[in-house]
Amino acid sequence: MTSVSHTHPLVFTFGILGNLVSFMVFIAPVPTFYRIVKKKSSEGFHSLPYVVGLFSAMLWIYYAMVKTNVTLLITINSFGCIAETVYVAIYFTYATKKARMKTLGLVLLLNFGVFGLILFLTQILCQGTKRTEVIGWICMAFSISVFVAPLSIMGRVIRTKSVEFMPFNLSLALTVSAVMWFLYGLLLKDVYVAVPNISGMILGVLQMILYGIYRNSKSNNVATEKELPTTVVKVDQEQPTKVNCEVYPVNISSLDSENGEGKDAKNLEDSQINSQV
């Protein structure tokens, strides 16, 4: 299959559709941050998915600027940079002092240190098409690693038989986005755009299959339940002055453990959201 121009109607159409779907995915964490602002607390959520999302968007903008003629990659990732920066800023505002220091360290390490090193080395050591290839390989490797990250939440779905933290709409949106960007890269014969989105399509389809299998299943929380005794007082109707005291077992879920797992799953979900071209 021969490549076509970036101005070809099909390339432009898939690029626009990819922008639209990716835009919706980028704004998916808005309810989470509305909740953080409203409660003035980060509530134990982690900043890593948003710092990683910002780093990914920065890498793809750099690749698009070096390669040229891939404006639609610049538009969506520019919006991604703005969105992720806002998310990180909100998190930094309402997080605890310890979480702020960790977030600051991540930003300095990843978004300034690693990105700055990539920028410096590719500008000094690489020229022309070689520079484009090196940056493309870095983008592809990073995108694949981010796409693979949600495998842990899929494992949790299988283990608990619950799809509570793997919503179908998100899985569908991520799959459609991967399809659009795969076709965009395929028509342009850009392996660095097309190949990572193959992983995205496969994982997205697998998530939807898991959702179909477990959507009607009850969560398997047997391992997290504790059986504690509670005293039930029964009054003898025939002799009101006589009290019978019997002990019955009552299952009480460990709420702290459940909340912790929920927040970890939410961060995995956000990590999945950020695995965009």
Coordinates of C-alpha atoms in Angstrom, one line a residue:
M1 CA 0.0 0.0 0.0
T2 CA 1.5 3.4 -1.0
S3 CA 1.3 6.4 1.3
V4 CA -0.9 9.3 0.6
S5 CA -0.5 13.0 1.2
H6 CA -1.4 14.5 4.5
T7 CA -4.0 16.6 2.6
H8 CA -5.8 13.5 1.3
P9 CA -9.5 13.5 2.3
L10 CA -9.2 10.2 4.1
V11 CA -6.2 11.2 6.0
F12 CA -7.8 14.5 7.0
T13 CA -11.1 12.7 7.9
F14 CA -9.4 10.2 10.2
G15 CA -7.2 12.9 11.7
I16 CA -10.2 15.1 12.5
L17 CA -12.2 12.1 14.0
G18 CA -9.1 11.2 16.0
N19 CA -8.9 14.7 17.4
L20 CA -12.6 14.7 18.3
V21 CA -12.5 11.3 20.1
S22 CA -9.2 12.1 21.8
F23 CA -10.6 15.5 23.0
M24 CA -13.5 13.7 24.7
V25 CA -11.0 11.2 26.3
F26 CA -8.8 14.1 27.5
I27 CA -11.7 15.8 29.3
A28 CA -12.9 12.5 30.9
P29 CA -11.1 13.3 34.2
V30 CA -13.0 16.6 34.7
P31 CA -15.5 15.1 37.1
T32 CA -12.7 13.8 39.3
F33 CA -11.1 17.2 39.5
Y34 CA -14.4 18.9 40.1
R35 CA -14.8 16.7 43.1
I36 CA -11.2 17.5 44.2
V37 CA -11.9 21.3 43.9
K38 CA -15.3 21.0 45.6
K39 CA -13.9 19.0 48.6
K40 CA -10.6 20.9 48.6
S41 CA -8.7 17.6 48.9
S42 CA -6.9 15.2 46.5
E43 CA -8.6 12.4 48.5
G44 CA -5.6 10.0 48.0
F45 CA -5.6 10.1 44.2
H46 CA -2.2 10.1 42.5
S47 CA -0.7 12.7 40.1
L48 CA 1.3 10.2 38.1
P49 CA -1.3 9.6 35.3
Y50 CA -1.5 13.3 34.6
V51 CA 2.2 13.9 34.7
V52 CA 2.7 10.9 32.3
G53 CA -0.1 12.3 30.1
L54 CA 1.6 15.7 29.9
F55 CA 4.9 14.0 29.1
S56 CA 3.3 11.9 26.3
A57 CA 1.7 15.0 24.7
M58 CA 5.0 16.9 24.8
L59 CA 6.8 14.0 23.1
W60 CA 4.2 13.8 20.3
I61 CA 4.3 17.5 19.7
Y62 CA 8.1 17.4 19.4
Y63 CA 7.8 14.5 16.9
A64 CA 5.1 16.3 14.9
M65 CA 7.2 19.5 14.7
V66 CA 10.3 17.6 13.6
K67 CA 8.5 15.5 11.0
T68 CA 6.3 18.4 9.7
N69 CA 3.0 17.9 7.7
V70 CA 1.2 16.2 10.7
T71 CA -0.6 19.3 12.0
L72 CA -3.5 17.2 13.4
L73 CA -1.1 15.6 15.8
I74 CA 0.0 19.0 17.0
T75 CA -3.6 20.3 17.6
I76 CA -4.8 17.4 19.8
N77 CA -1.6 17.1 21.8
S78 CA -1.5 20.9 22.3
F79 CA -4.9 20.6 23.9
G80 CA -3.6 17.6 25.8
C81 CA -0.7 19.6 27.2
I82 CA -3.1 22.3 28.4
A83 CA -5.6 19.8 29.9
E84 CA -2.9 17.8 31.7
T85 CA -1.2 21.0 33.0
V86 CA -4.5 22.2 34.5
Y87 CA -5.1 18.8 36.1
V88 CA -1.6 18.8 37.6
A89 CA -2.0 22.4 38.9
I90 CA -5.3 21.6 40.5
Y91 CA -3.9 18.4 42.1
F92 CA -0.9 20.4 43.4
T93 CA -3.1 23.0 44.9
Y94 CA -5.3 20.6 47.0
A95 CA -2.8 17.8 47.7
T96 CA -1.0 17.2 51.0
K97 CA 2.5 18.6 51.4
K98 CA 4.0 15.1 50.9
A99 CA 1.9 14.6 47.7
R100 CA 2.9 18.0 46.4
M101 CA 6.6 17.2 46.9
K102 CA 6.2 13.9 45.0
T103 CA 4.3 15.6 42.2
L104 CA 7.0 18.3 42.0
G105 CA 9.7 15.7 41.8
L106 CA 7.8 13.8 39.1
V107 CA 7.4 16.9 37.0
L108 CA 11.0 17.9 37.4
L109 CA 12.2 14.4 36.6
L110 CA 10.0 13.5 33.7
N111 CA 8.7 16.7 32.1
F112 CA 11.9 18.7 32.5
G113 CA 14.7 16.2 33.1
V114 CA 13.9 13.3 30.7
F115 CA 12.2 15.5 28.1
G116 CA 15.0 18.0 28.2
L117 CA 17.6 15.2 27.8
I118 CA 15.7 13.8 24.8
L119 CA 15.5 17.2 23.2
F120 CA 19.2 17.9 23.8
L121 CA 20.5 14.6 22.6
T122 CA 18.3 14.4 19.5
Q123 CA 19.3 17.9 18.5
I124 CA 23.0 17.3 19.0
L125 CA 23.5 13.8 17.9
C126 CA 20.9 13.4 15.2
Q127 CA 20.3 15.2 11.9
G128 CA 17.5 15.1 9.3
T129 CA 15.4 12.0 8.9
K130 CA 17.6 10.2 11.6
R131 CA 16.3 12.6 14.2
T132 CA 12.7 11.9 13.1
E133 CA 13.3 8.2 13.4
V134 CA 14.9 8.4 16.8
I135 CA 12.1 10.6 18.2
G136 CA 9.5 8.3 16.6
W137 CA 10.9 5.2 18.2
I138 CA 10.9 6.9 21.6
C139 CA 7.3 8.0 21.1
M140 CA 6.3 4.5 20.0
A141 CA 8.0 2.7 22.9
F142 CA 6.5 5.1 25.4
S143 CA 3.0 4.9 24.0
I144 CA 3.0 1.1 23.9
S145 CA 4.2 1.0 27.6
V146 CA 1.3 3.3 28.6
F147 CA -1.2 1.3 26.6
V148 CA -0.1 -1.9 28.3
A149 CA -0.4 -0.3 31.8
P150 CA -4.2 -1.0 32.1
L151 CA -3.6 -4.8 32.0
S152 CA -3.6 -4.7 35.8
I153 CA -7.1 -3.3 36.0
M154 CA -8.2 -6.1 33.5
G155 CA -6.7 -8.6 35.9
R156 CA -8.7 -7.0 38.7
V157 CA -11.9 -7.4 36.7
I158 CA -11.2 -11.1 36.2
R159 CA -10.3 -11.6 39.9
T160 CA -13.3 -9.7 41.4
K161 CA -15.8 -10.4 38.5
S162 CA -16.7 -6.7 38.7
V163 CA -16.5 -4.0 36.0
E164 CA -17.1 -1.1 38.4
F165 CA -13.8 0.5 37.6
M166 CA -13.7 -0.3 33.8
P167 CA -16.6 1.6 32.3
F168 CA -17.7 0.5 28.9
N169 CA -18.0 4.0 27.5
L170 CA -14.4 4.7 28.3
S171 CA -13.2 1.4 26.8
L172 CA -15.2 2.1 23.6
A173 CA -13.9 5.7 23.3
L174 CA -10.3 4.5 23.7
T175 CA -10.8 1.8 21.1
V176 CA -12.4 4.2 18.6
S177 CA -9.6 6.7 19.2
A178 CA -7.0 4.0 18.6
V179 CA -8.7 2.9 15.3
M180 CA -8.8 6.5 14.0
W181 CA -5.1 7.1 14.7
F182 CA -4.1 3.7 13.4
L183 CA -5.8 4.5 10.1
Y184 CA -4.3 8.0 10.1
G185 CA -0.8 6.5 10.6
L186 CA -1.4 3.6 8.2
L187 CA -2.4 5.9 5.3
L188 CA 0.6 8.1 5.9
K189 CA 2.8 5.0 6.3
D190 CA 3.9 6.4 9.6
V191 CA 4.7 3.3 11.7
Y192 CA 5.4 5.4 14.8
V193 CA 1.8 6.5 14.9
A194 CA 0.2 3.3 13.6
V195 CA 2.0 0.6 15.6
P196 CA 1.2 1.8 19.1
N197 CA -2.5 2.1 18.3
I198 CA -2.6 -1.6 17.3
S199 CA -1.9 -2.3 21.0
G200 CA -4.6 0.2 21.9
M201 CA -7.2 -1.5 19.6
I202 CA -6.4 -5.0 20.9
L203 CA -6.6 -4.0 24.5
G204 CA -9.7 -1.9 24.0
V205 CA -11.5 -4.9 22.3
L206 CA -10.4 -7.2 25.2
Q207 CA -11.7 -4.7 27.7
M208 CA -15.1 -4.6 26.0
I209 CA -15.2 -8.4 25.8
L210 CA -14.5 -8.6 29.6
Y211 CA -17.2 -6.0 30.2
G212 CA -19.6 -8.2 28.3
I213 CA -18.6 -11.3 30.3
Y214 CA -18.7 -9.7 33.7
R215 CA -21.2 -6.9 33.4
N216 CA -24.0 -8.8 35.1
S217 CA -21.7 -10.6 37.7
K218 CA -21.7 -9.6 41.3
S219 CA -18.4 -8.5 42.7
N220 CA -16.5 -11.3 44.4
N221 CA -15.6 -9.6 47.7
V222 CA -15.6 -12.8 49.8
A223 CA -11.9 -12.4 50.5
T224 CA -12.4 -8.8 51.8
E225 CA -15.3 -9.6 54.0
K226 CA -15.0 -10.1 57.8
E227 CA -17.5 -12.0 59.8
L228 CA -18.0 -10.2 63.1
P229 CA -20.5 -11.1 65.8
T230 CA -23.3 -8.8 66.8
T231 CA -25.7 -9.2 69.7
V232 CA -29.4 -9.3 69.0
V233 CA -31.7 -8.9 71.9
K234 CA -35.1 -10.7 71.7
V235 CA -37.9 -10.2 74.2
D236 CA -39.9 -13.2 75.2
Q237 CA -43.5 -12.2 74.3
E238 CA -45.0 -14.6 76.9
Q239 CA -42.7 -13.4 79.7
P240 CA -41.9 -9.7 79.0
T241 CA -39.4 -9.6 81.9
K242 CA -37.3 -12.4 80.4
V243 CA -34.7 -11.4 77.9
N244 CA -33.0 -13.8 75.5
C245 CA -29.6 -12.8 74.3
E246 CA -28.4 -14.5 71.1
V247 CA -25.3 -13.9 69.0
Y248 CA -25.6 -13.9 65.2
P249 CA -22.8 -13.5 62.6
V250 CA -23.0 -10.5 60.4
N251 CA -20.8 -9.8 57.3
I252 CA -19.2 -6.4 57.3
S253 CA -17.0 -5.3 54.4
S254 CA -13.7 -3.6 55.0
L255 CA -14.5 -0.1 53.8
D256 CA -11.0 1.3 54.1
S257 CA -9.6 -1.5 51.9
E258 CA -12.4 -1.1 49.4
N259 CA -11.9 2.7 49.2
G260 CA -8.1 2.1 48.7
E261 CA -8.7 -0.3 45.9
G262 CA -11.2 2.0 44.3
K263 CA -8.7 4.9 44.2
D264 CA -6.0 2.7 42.8
A265 CA -8.4 1.5 40.1
K266 CA -9.4 5.1 39.4
N267 CA -5.7 6.0 38.9
L268 CA -5.3 3.1 36.5
E269 CA -8.3 4.3 34.6
D270 CA -6.8 7.7 34.4
S271 CA -3.6 6.2 33.2
Q272 CA -5.5 4.5 30.5
I273 CA -7.2 7.8 29.6
N274 CA -3.8 9.4 29.1
S275 CA -2.5 6.7 26.7
Q276 CA -3.3 8.8 23.6
V277 CA -1.4 9.8 20.5

